[in-house]
Short mmCIF file of C-alpha atoms and ligand atoms in Angstrom, two decimals:
data_model
loop_
_atom_site.label_atom_id
_atom_site.label_comp_id
_atom_site.label_asym_id
_atom_site.label_seq_id
_atom_site.Cartn_x
_atom_site.Cartn_y
_atom_site.Cartn_z
CA UNK K 6 -20.47 -26.20 -7.14
CA UNK K 7 -20.28 -29.60 -5.49
CA UNK K 8 -20.15 -29.51 -1.72
CA UNK K 9 -17.31 -32.01 -1.68
CA UNK K 10 -15.15 -29.60 -3.67
CA UNK K 11 -15.10 -27.16 -0.78
CA UNK K 12 -11.84 -25.86 0.54
CA UNK K 13 -12.70 -27.01 4.01
CA UNK K 14 -13.33 -30.53 2.79
CA UNK K 15 -16.21 -32.06 4.63
CA UNK K 16 -15.55 -35.55 3.34
CA UNK K 17 -11.85 -35.67 3.97
CA UNK K 18 -10.73 -37.30 7.16
CA UNK K 19 -9.98 -34.44 9.56
CA UNK K 20 -6.52 -35.60 10.50
CA UNK K 21 -5.59 -36.13 6.88
CA UNK K 22 -6.88 -32.67 6.06
CA UNK K 23 -5.01 -31.01 8.88
CA UNK K 24 -1.86 -32.76 7.77
CA UNK K 25 -2.40 -31.55 4.22
CA UNK K 26 -3.07 -28.04 5.44
CA UNK K 27 -0.09 -28.20 7.76
CA UNK K 28 -2.17 -27.35 10.80
CA UNK K 29 -2.16 -29.57 13.82
CA UNK K 30 0.59 -31.75 12.36
CA UNK K 31 2.39 -34.04 14.72
CA UNK K 32 0.91 -32.31 17.74
CA UNK K 33 -2.61 -33.15 16.69
CA UNK K 34 -1.89 -36.64 15.47
CA UNK K 35 -0.39 -37.50 18.82
CA UNK K 36 -3.14 -35.79 20.75
CA UNK K 37 -0.91 -33.16 22.33
CA UNK K 38 -2.79 -30.38 24.08
CA UNK K 39 -2.07 -26.72 23.29
CA UNK K 40 -0.29 -26.33 26.60
CA UNK K 41 2.06 -29.25 26.22
CA UNK K 42 2.79 -28.28 22.62
CA UNK K 43 3.73 -24.83 23.90
CA UNK K 44 6.32 -26.22 26.28
CA UNK K 45 7.52 -28.91 23.93
CA UNK K 46 10.33 -26.86 22.46
CA UNK K 47 11.89 -26.63 25.87
CA UNK K 48 12.11 -30.39 26.15
CA UNK K 49 14.51 -31.93 23.68
CA UNK K 50 12.84 -35.31 23.47
CA UNK K 51 9.44 -33.77 22.71
CA UNK K 52 10.84 -31.41 20.11
CA UNK K 53 9.13 -33.22 17.24
CA UNK K 54 5.74 -32.44 18.78
CA UNK K 55 5.96 -28.77 17.98
CA UNK K 56 3.55 -27.83 15.21
CA UNK K 57 4.63 -25.88 12.18
CA UNK K 58 7.07 -28.31 10.64
CA UNK K 59 5.37 -28.38 7.26
CA UNK K 60 7.16 -26.61 4.43
CA UNK K 61 5.68 -25.23 1.25
CA UNK K 62 8.06 -25.22 -1.69
CA UNK K 63 9.04 -21.87 -3.13
CA UNK K 64 9.35 -23.39 -6.60
CA UNK K 65 6.46 -24.43 -8.82
CA UNK K 66 4.26 -23.61 -11.76
CA UNK K 67 2.57 -20.86 -9.74
CA UNK K 68 3.76 -18.78 -6.80
CA UNK K 69 2.75 -20.14 -3.41
CA UNK K 70 0.57 -18.00 -1.14
CA UNK K 71 -2.19 -17.56 -3.70
CA UNK K 72 -4.26 -20.73 -3.71
CA UNK K 73 -2.35 -22.18 -0.75
CA UNK K 74 -4.80 -22.84 2.13
CA UNK K 75 -4.62 -19.72 4.28
CA UNK K 76 -2.08 -19.50 7.07
CA UNK K 77 -2.82 -17.82 10.38
CA UNK K 78 -0.72 -14.68 9.84
CA UNK K 79 0.27 -12.25 7.15
CA UNK K 80 2.95 -9.61 6.92
CA UNK K 81 2.27 -7.54 3.85
CA UNK K 82 4.55 -4.81 2.56
CA UNK K 83 4.55 -2.45 -0.40
CA UNK K 84 7.88 -1.02 -1.53
CA UNK K 85 9.01 1.92 -3.65
CA UNK K 86 11.94 1.66 -6.01
CA UNK K 87 14.63 4.15 -5.09
CA UNK K 88 16.97 2.89 -7.78
CA UNK K 89 15.87 2.09 -11.30
CA UNK K 90 19.25 0.69 -12.29
CA UNK K 91 18.29 -2.44 -14.18
CA UNK K 92 21.21 -4.57 -13.02
CA UNK K 93 20.66 -3.60 -9.38
CA UNK K 94 16.97 -4.45 -9.60
CA UNK K 95 17.68 -7.81 -11.26
CA UNK K 96 20.32 -8.52 -8.61
CA UNK K 97 17.72 -7.84 -5.92
CA UNK K 98 15.23 -10.28 -7.44
CA UNK K 99 18.00 -12.85 -7.71
CA UNK K 100 18.89 -12.50 -4.05
CA UNK K 101 15.19 -12.59 -3.07
CA UNK K 102 14.87 -15.87 -4.99
CA UNK K 103 17.82 -17.36 -3.15
CA UNK K 104 16.69 -16.07 0.26
CA UNK K 105 13.06 -17.04 -0.26
CA UNK K 106 13.73 -20.69 -0.95
CA UNK K 107 15.89 -20.81 2.20
CA UNK K 108 13.34 -18.95 4.33
CA UNK K 109 10.43 -21.23 3.39
CA UNK K 110 12.70 -24.14 4.25
CA UNK K 111 13.27 -22.72 7.74
CA UNK K 112 16.91 -21.80 7.11
CA UNK K 113 18.77 -18.53 7.76
CA UNK K 114 19.25 -16.37 4.65
CA UNK K 115 23.05 -16.55 4.90
CA UNK K 116 25.47 -18.04 7.41
CA UNK K 117 27.48 -15.49 9.39
CA UNK K 118 31.06 -14.77 8.45
CA UNK K 119 33.71 -15.51 11.04
CA UNK K 120 34.25 -11.78 11.55
CA UNK K 121 32.47 -10.84 14.81
CA UNK K 122 32.94 -7.16 14.05
CA UNK K 123 30.41 -7.39 11.21
CA UNK K 124 26.61 -7.44 11.76
CA UNK K 125 25.10 -10.93 11.50
CA UNK K 126 23.80 -11.76 7.99
CA UNK K 127 20.48 -13.08 9.25
CA UNK K 128 18.68 -11.08 11.92
CA UNK K 129 18.15 -14.27 13.91
CA UNK K 130 14.64 -14.04 15.36
CA UNK K 131 13.45 -17.12 13.48
CA UNK K 132 16.30 -19.35 14.62
CA UNK K 133 14.80 -22.42 16.28
CA UNK K 134 11.39 -21.82 14.77
CA UNK K 135 9.79 -24.16 12.24
CA UNK K 136 8.89 -22.87 8.76
CA UNK K 137 5.18 -22.72 9.72
CA UNK K 138 4.08 -23.09 6.08
CA UNK K 139 5.75 -19.80 5.20
CA UNK K 140 4.96 -18.56 1.71
CA UNK K 141 6.40 -15.49 0.00
CA UNK K 142 4.52 -13.98 -2.91
CA UNK K 143 5.89 -11.17 -5.07
CA UNK K 144 4.31 -8.77 -7.53
CA UNK K 145 4.87 -5.48 -9.34
CA UNK K 146 2.61 -2.54 -10.16
CA UNK K 147 2.08 -0.25 -13.12
CA UNK K 148 4.48 2.27 -11.64
CA UNK K 149 7.18 -0.42 -11.49
CA UNK K 150 6.85 -1.08 -15.23
CA UNK K 151 6.90 2.65 -15.90
CA UNK K 152 9.94 3.41 -13.75
CA UNK K 153 11.83 0.44 -15.21
CA UNK K 154 10.86 1.45 -18.76
CA UNK K 155 9.16 -1.89 -19.24
CA UNK K 156 5.79 -0.48 -20.28
CA UNK K 157 5.99 -2.27 -23.61
CA UNK K 158 5.77 -5.49 -21.64
CA UNK K 159 2.53 -4.54 -19.92
CA UNK K 160 -0.03 -7.32 -20.52
CA UNK K 161 -3.27 -6.12 -22.14
CA UNK K 162 -5.28 -7.28 -19.14
CA UNK K 163 -3.19 -5.23 -16.70
CA UNK K 164 -5.36 -2.12 -16.52
CA UNK K 165 -5.34 0.38 -13.65
CA UNK K 166 -8.04 0.34 -10.99
CA UNK K 167 -10.52 3.14 -11.66
CA UNK K 168 -11.80 5.34 -8.81
CA UNK K 169 -14.65 3.58 -6.98
CA UNK K 170 -17.68 5.18 -5.31
CA UNK K 171 -17.25 6.07 -1.63
CA UNK K 172 -13.60 5.11 -1.32
CA UNK K 173 -11.58 7.55 0.80
CA UNK K 174 -8.08 6.45 -0.05
CA UNK K 175 -5.23 7.71 2.10
CA UNK K 176 -1.98 8.39 0.39
CA UNK K 177 -0.08 6.41 2.99
CA UNK K 178 -1.90 3.20 2.00
CA UNK K 179 -1.78 3.52 -1.77
CA UNK K 180 0.77 3.45 -4.59
CA UNK K 181 4.05 1.58 -4.49
CA UNK K 182 6.04 -0.46 -7.00
CA UNK K 183 6.55 -3.92 -5.50
CA UNK K 184 4.53 -6.07 -3.15
CA UNK K 185 5.76 -8.82 -0.85
CA UNK K 186 3.14 -10.94 0.88
CA UNK K 187 4.50 -13.20 3.60
CA UNK K 188 2.04 -15.66 5.14
CA UNK K 189 2.82 -18.21 7.85
CA UNK K 190 1.20 -19.91 10.81
CA UNK K 191 3.54 -17.88 13.02
CA UNK K 192 3.70 -14.07 13.07
CA UNK K 193 7.41 -13.87 13.84
CA UNK K 194 8.30 -16.21 10.97
CA UNK K 195 6.36 -14.03 8.52
CA UNK K 196 7.86 -10.80 9.82
CA UNK K 197 11.39 -12.20 9.90
CA UNK K 198 11.12 -13.18 6.23
CA UNK K 199 10.10 -9.71 5.07
CA UNK K 200 12.63 -7.97 7.31
CA UNK K 201 15.49 -10.04 5.94
CA UNK K 202 14.44 -9.69 2.31
CA UNK K 203 14.35 -5.92 2.62
CA UNK K 204 17.40 -5.53 4.85
CA UNK K 205 19.86 -6.33 2.11
CA UNK K 206 18.07 -4.33 -0.59
CA UNK K 207 18.00 -0.95 1.08
CA UNK K 208 19.86 0.68 -1.79
CA UNK K 209 17.14 -0.35 -4.24
CA UNK K 210 13.84 -0.19 -2.33
CA UNK K 211 12.23 1.83 0.45
CA UNK K 212 9.19 0.79 2.45
CA UNK K 213 5.97 2.55 1.56
CA UNK K 214 3.28 0.84 3.60
CA UNK K 215 2.83 -2.41 5.43
CA UNK K 216 0.18 -4.26 7.33
CA UNK K 217 0.22 -7.31 9.54
CA UNK K 218 -2.92 -9.35 9.90
CA UNK K 219 -4.44 -12.52 11.23
CA UNK K 220 -6.99 -15.10 10.15
CA UNK K 221 -9.04 -17.17 12.53
CA UNK K 222 -7.84 -20.55 11.29
CA UNK K 223 -8.77 -22.71 14.25
CA UNK K 224 -8.08 -26.37 14.80
CA UNK K 225 -11.63 -27.17 13.72
CA UNK K 226 -10.72 -25.93 10.24
CA UNK K 227 -13.90 -23.94 9.77
CA UNK K 228 -14.05 -21.00 7.39
CA UNK K 229 -12.33 -18.12 9.21
CA UNK K 230 -14.57 -15.42 10.66
CA UNK K 231 -13.84 -11.74 10.04
CA UNK K 232 -14.12 -9.06 12.75
CA UNK K 233 -17.86 -8.68 12.07
CA UNK K 234 -18.11 -12.28 13.27
CA UNK K 235 -19.16 -13.68 9.87
CA UNK K 236 -17.55 -16.58 8.04
CA UNK K 237 -15.53 -15.05 5.22
CA UNK K 238 -14.39 -17.04 2.19
CA UNK K 239 -17.26 -19.53 1.92
CA UNK K 240 -17.94 -18.91 -1.77
CA UNK K 241 -14.28 -19.31 -2.79
CA UNK K 242 -13.45 -21.95 -5.37
CA UNK K 243 -11.41 -24.91 -4.22
CA UNK K 244 -10.35 -27.03 -7.18
CA UNK K 245 -7.35 -26.77 -9.51
CA UNK K 246 -9.72 -26.73 -12.46
CA UNK K 247 -11.53 -23.69 -11.10
CA UNK K 248 -8.24 -22.00 -10.14
CA UNK K 249 -7.25 -22.27 -13.82
CA UNK K 250 -10.49 -20.57 -14.76
CA UNK K 251 -10.56 -17.94 -12.03
CA UNK K 252 -7.08 -17.24 -10.67
CA UNK K 253 -4.23 -17.91 -13.12
CA UNK K 254 -3.48 -15.44 -15.91
CA UNK K 255 -3.29 -17.09 -19.32
CA UNK K 256 -2.27 -14.20 -21.57
CA UNK K 257 0.96 -15.10 -23.39
CA UNK K 258 4.07 -13.48 -21.89
CA UNK K 259 5.69 -13.09 -18.49
CA UNK K 260 2.39 -13.10 -16.56
CA UNK K 261 1.16 -16.46 -17.91
CA UNK K 262 0.64 -18.60 -14.83
CA UNK K 263 0.76 -15.56 -12.55
CA UNK K 264 -2.18 -13.79 -10.94
CA UNK K 265 -3.39 -10.24 -10.40
CA UNK K 266 -3.65 -9.22 -6.76
CA UNK K 267 -6.15 -6.54 -5.76
CA UNK K 268 -5.61 -5.31 -2.23
CA UNK K 269 -7.81 -2.96 -0.22
CA UNK K 270 -7.20 -1.76 3.30
CA UNK K 271 -10.79 -1.58 4.52
CA UNK K 272 -11.49 0.04 7.86
CA UNK K 273 -14.35 -1.61 9.76
CA UNK K 274 -16.33 0.47 12.25
CA UNK K 275 -16.77 -2.07 14.99
CA UNK K 276 -18.50 0.29 17.42
CA UNK K 277 -21.33 0.97 14.97
CA UNK K 278 -21.51 -2.71 14.02
CA UNK K 279 -21.67 -3.82 17.65
CA UNK K 280 -24.78 -1.65 18.17
CA UNK K 281 -26.53 -3.24 15.18
CA UNK K 282 -29.20 -5.91 15.67
CA UNK K 283 -28.45 -9.48 14.63
CA UNK K 284 -31.19 -9.35 12.01
CA UNK K 285 -29.70 -6.23 10.47
CA UNK K 286 -26.21 -7.76 10.54
CA UNK K 287 -27.49 -10.86 8.74
CA UNK K 288 -29.38 -8.75 6.19
CA UNK K 289 -26.17 -6.78 5.55
CA UNK K 290 -24.42 -9.88 4.24
CA UNK K 291 -27.37 -12.07 3.20
CA UNK K 292 -26.08 -14.92 5.36
CA UNK K 293 -26.79 -16.20 8.87
CA UNK K 294 -24.11 -15.24 11.35
CA UNK K 295 -23.88 -18.51 13.24
CA UNK K 296 -24.00 -21.13 10.49
CA UNK K 297 -22.80 -18.97 7.59
CA UNK K 298 -25.70 -20.38 5.51
CA UNK K 299 -27.26 -18.10 2.90
CA UNK K 300 -30.55 -16.56 4.15
CA UNK K 301 -33.37 -19.02 3.51
CA UNK K 302 -31.00 -22.03 3.58
CA UNK K 303 -29.69 -24.34 6.31
CA UNK K 304 -26.01 -25.03 5.78
CA UNK K 305 -22.96 -22.91 5.01
CA UNK K 306 -22.32 -24.41 1.59
CA UNK K 307 -25.94 -24.45 0.43
CA UNK K 308 -26.37 -22.43 -2.77
CA UNK K 309 -27.12 -18.71 -2.58
CA UNK K 310 -30.62 -18.45 -4.06
CA UNK K 311 -31.17 -14.83 -5.08
CA UNK K 312 -34.73 -15.54 -6.32
CA UNK K 313 -36.05 -16.83 -2.99
CA UNK K 314 -39.10 -14.83 -1.73
CA UNK K 315 -40.74 -14.73 1.72
CA UNK K 316 -44.52 -15.00 2.39
CA UNK K 317 -45.01 -11.34 1.50
CA UNK K 318 -43.21 -11.82 -1.78
CA UNK K 319 -40.14 -9.88 -0.59
CA UNK K 320 -36.66 -11.15 -1.52
CA UNK K 321 -35.21 -13.27 1.31
CA UNK K 322 -31.74 -11.95 0.49
CA UNK K 323 -32.22 -8.15 0.51
CA UNK K 324 -31.51 -6.20 -2.64
CA UNK K 325 -28.65 -4.34 -0.97
CA UNK K 326 -27.07 -7.38 0.71
CA UNK K 327 -23.30 -7.69 0.15
CA UNK K 328 -23.49 -11.26 -1.10
CA UNK K 329 -26.30 -10.49 -3.57
CA UNK K 330 -24.46 -7.54 -5.12
CA UNK K 331 -21.16 -9.42 -5.25
CA UNK K 332 -22.82 -12.41 -6.89
CA UNK K 333 -24.85 -10.36 -9.35
CA UNK K 334 -21.60 -8.99 -10.81
CA UNK K 335 -21.45 -12.41 -12.45
CA UNK K 336 -17.68 -12.97 -12.20
CA UNK K 337 -15.69 -14.95 -9.66
CA UNK K 338 -12.61 -13.85 -7.69
CA UNK K 339 -10.50 -15.73 -5.16
CA UNK K 340 -10.43 -13.97 -1.78
CA UNK K 341 -7.62 -14.43 0.72
CA UNK K 342 -8.17 -11.64 3.23
CA UNK K 343 -6.75 -11.08 6.70
CA UNK K 344 -8.17 -9.09 9.60
CA UNK K 345 -6.03 -6.38 11.13
CA UNK K 346 -6.01 -4.57 14.43
CA UNK K 347 -3.63 -1.63 14.65
CA UNK K 348 -4.29 0.08 17.98
CA UNK K 349 -6.59 3.07 18.38
CA UNK K 350 -7.58 5.50 15.65
CA UNK K 351 -6.04 8.94 16.37
CA UNK K 352 -9.09 10.82 15.17
CA UNK K 353 -12.06 8.78 16.40
CA UNK K 354 -10.58 7.13 19.49
CA UNK K 355 -12.11 3.85 18.26
CA UNK K 356 -10.34 0.61 17.40
CA UNK K 357 -8.27 0.95 14.23
CA UNK K 358 -9.42 -2.34 12.78
CA UNK K 359 -10.49 -3.80 9.50
CA UNK K 360 -9.83 -6.19 6.71
CA UNK K 361 -6.76 -6.37 4.56
CA UNK K 362 -8.87 -7.52 1.65
CA UNK K 363 -6.81 -9.48 -0.86
CA UNK K 364 -8.25 -11.04 -3.98
CA UNK K 365 -6.47 -12.91 -6.75
CA UNK K 366 -7.82 -13.16 -10.25
CA UNK K 367 -6.92 -13.95 -13.84
CA UNK K 368 -7.53 -10.34 -14.85
CA UNK K 369 -8.06 -7.17 -12.80
CA UNK K 370 -11.38 -6.78 -14.62
CA UNK K 371 -12.96 -9.39 -12.35
CA UNK K 372 -12.28 -7.37 -9.20
CA UNK K 373 -13.28 -4.12 -10.92
CA UNK K 374 -16.66 -5.55 -11.96
CA UNK K 375 -17.49 -6.71 -8.45
CA UNK K 376 -16.30 -3.56 -6.68
CA UNK K 377 -18.26 -1.45 -9.18
CA UNK K 378 -21.39 -3.49 -8.55
CA UNK K 379 -21.00 -3.18 -4.78
CA UNK K 380 -20.54 0.55 -5.42
CA UNK K 381 -22.89 2.83 -3.57
CA UNK K 382 -25.52 0.19 -2.90
CA UNK K 383 -23.76 -2.33 -0.67
CA UNK K 384 -25.41 -2.20 2.76
CA UNK K 385 -22.02 -3.01 4.22
CA UNK K 386 -20.88 0.52 3.25
CA UNK K 387 -22.50 1.81 6.45
CA UNK K 388 -19.89 -0.07 8.45
CA UNK K 389 -16.71 0.11 6.34
CA UNK K 390 -14.47 2.55 4.52
CA UNK K 391 -11.90 1.69 1.85
CA UNK K 392 -8.77 3.61 2.82
CA UNK K 393 -5.98 1.76 1.00
CA UNK K 394 -5.63 0.20 -2.41
CA UNK K 395 -3.23 -1.56 -4.73
CA UNK K 396 -3.08 -3.70 -7.84
CA UNK K 397 -0.10 -5.94 -8.45
CA UNK K 398 0.86 -8.38 -11.17
CA UNK K 399 2.16 -11.38 -9.23
CA UNK K 400 4.66 -13.32 -11.32
CA UNK K 401 4.21 -16.90 -12.43
CA UNK K 402 5.96 -19.51 -10.32
CA UNK K 403 9.74 -19.83 -10.27
CA UNK K 404 11.51 -22.96 -11.58
CA UNK K 405 14.79 -24.10 -10.06
CA UNK K 406 17.65 -22.23 -11.69
CA UNK K 407 15.41 -19.27 -12.53
CA UNK K 408 14.93 -16.05 -10.60
CA UNK K 409 11.75 -14.21 -9.68
CA UNK K 410 10.35 -12.19 -12.55
CA UNK K 411 13.08 -13.38 -14.93
CA UNK K 412 10.76 -13.49 -17.93
CA UNK K 413 9.85 -9.84 -17.42
CA UNK K 414 13.49 -8.80 -17.71
CA UNK K 415 14.42 -11.09 -20.63
C1 HEM T 1 -14.50 -5.28 5.05
C2 HEM T 1 -14.85 -5.67 3.85
C3 HEM T 1 -15.57 -6.95 3.53
C4 HEM T 1 -16.18 -7.84 4.37
C5 HEM T 1 -16.27 -7.78 5.89
C6 HEM T 1 -16.72 -8.89 3.54
C7 HEM T 1 -17.41 -9.99 4.02
C8 HEM T 1 -18.01 -10.95 3.24
C9 HEM T 1 -18.79 -12.06 3.75
C10 HEM T 1 -19.10 -12.31 5.21
C11 HEM T 1 -19.19 -12.80 2.70
C12 HEM T 1 -20.07 -14.05 2.73
C13 HEM T 1 -19.29 -15.34 2.87
C14 HEM T 1 -18.38 -15.67 1.73
O1 HEM T 1 -18.79 -16.18 0.67
O2 HEM T 1 -17.19 -15.40 1.87
C15 HEM T 1 -18.65 -12.18 1.50
C16 HEM T 1 -18.82 -12.64 0.24
C17 HEM T 1 -18.25 -12.09 -0.88
N1 HEM T 1 -17.52 -10.91 -0.93
FE1 HEM T 1 -17.06 -9.73 0.63
N2 HEM T 1 -16.45 -8.62 2.23
C18 HEM T 1 -15.75 -7.44 2.19
C19 HEM T 1 -15.28 -6.80 1.05
C20 HEM T 1 -15.41 -7.30 -0.23
C21 HEM T 1 -14.85 -6.68 -1.40
C22 HEM T 1 -14.06 -5.38 -1.44
C23 HEM T 1 -15.16 -7.49 -2.45
C24 HEM T 1 -14.79 -7.35 -3.91
C25 HEM T 1 -14.74 -6.24 -4.57
C26 HEM T 1 -15.91 -8.62 -1.93
C27 HEM T 1 -16.38 -9.66 -2.69
C28 HEM T 1 -17.11 -10.72 -2.21
C29 HEM T 1 -17.56 -11.83 -3.05
C30 HEM T 1 -17.28 -12.03 -4.52
C31 HEM T 1 -18.29 -12.68 -2.21
C32 HEM T 1 -18.98 -13.99 -2.60
C33 HEM T 1 -20.35 -13.75 -3.15
C34 HEM T 1 -21.00 -15.05 -3.60
O3 HEM T 1 -20.80 -15.40 -4.76
O4 HEM T 1 -21.67 -15.69 -2.79
N3 HEM T 1 -16.03 -8.47 -0.58
N4 HEM T 1 -17.94 -11.05 1.86
#
């Protein structure tokens, strides 16, 4: 792949890039420091200096939040259907469509009635906040199609995830019928969106599991680092052409233009990792920690050369390195993962931390091939444990006048 195709464009003027990515925005262009930007919303005349004023349209050929440059925060929730009444479910998707386009625009979901004895329609915690590039991405699982008696509409490609070696899935992080992924450059904006979508649909869905997360998207626009301190996402594709080849489903039917989301809640054992030598850490991934370059190379975006040998004829990228095994699977995926930190683990007394691994692909097969190849051999297994899992068919984009998932119900 050409270096200039990279997501974190090297050639693009930084300010132009930040504007495109919606980070920095007016604050950066005008050279406002973090501190003054923080206080800006208290001062009316400086109000336009607050970052986060970029909006990402809810409508389009594809859903936003898939190939959209990553935002800083995620609020991810998986829901169970508690009603399978077709008209109620369709009504819910219709209201989610209406609310979503307002939420990404920075509006309240509904204005309050004049009756002060009724609860407010919108919960209110995002009032006065910018949209912060909020995106809302929706998908459904196999169990959704089954419960709604829509199995006949299941695309051929939509197979279940098989059991994988070494996974220790916990019931509380698996299963579920519907996924909502809210991403924004502000945590409260993302949470508010999910809360308000669910609030009015309590008769139809119940919450099954959720996870908030963060990505280290700094002002320097480098590839975000995960909690092992390594740049994560370097090998991702960055061009529309490649997204067509890698990400967007093309099987005829309701999923054409959609994407399959594989999600894994992966616990990362930071205490063990932090006692591991730098050399061992770098051998675990097959990349240098500081630069993110593949072992044996200089720069982050240099090609991963699996055939490179050292003076003793040993492979420079070890045979059990994560990057080698992932690459040898021979299929691409598009990763969009967020770190999480959820307090202290009840059992071990260690940090309850990890990666909410999210990958989008044209068919689930791509993820399955890579995860199978990582299997038992991935050196990273010593430091992680897969404890949650899900596979969701994320609808194609919504056109104005349409509602989410409409083609599935037609
Ligand atoms: C906690 C779990 C994980 C961590 C910390 C992690 C970390 C990394 C890092 C640091 C890289 C190198 C930089 C990059 O290209 O992004 C990488 C590459 C990659 N990872 Fe992971 N990863 C994890 C789980 C997974 C899983 C579950 C899969 C898929 C089943 C996966 C698939 C890949 C792929 C496809 C690459 C790119 C390989 C290439 O072509 O160069 N990773 N990962």
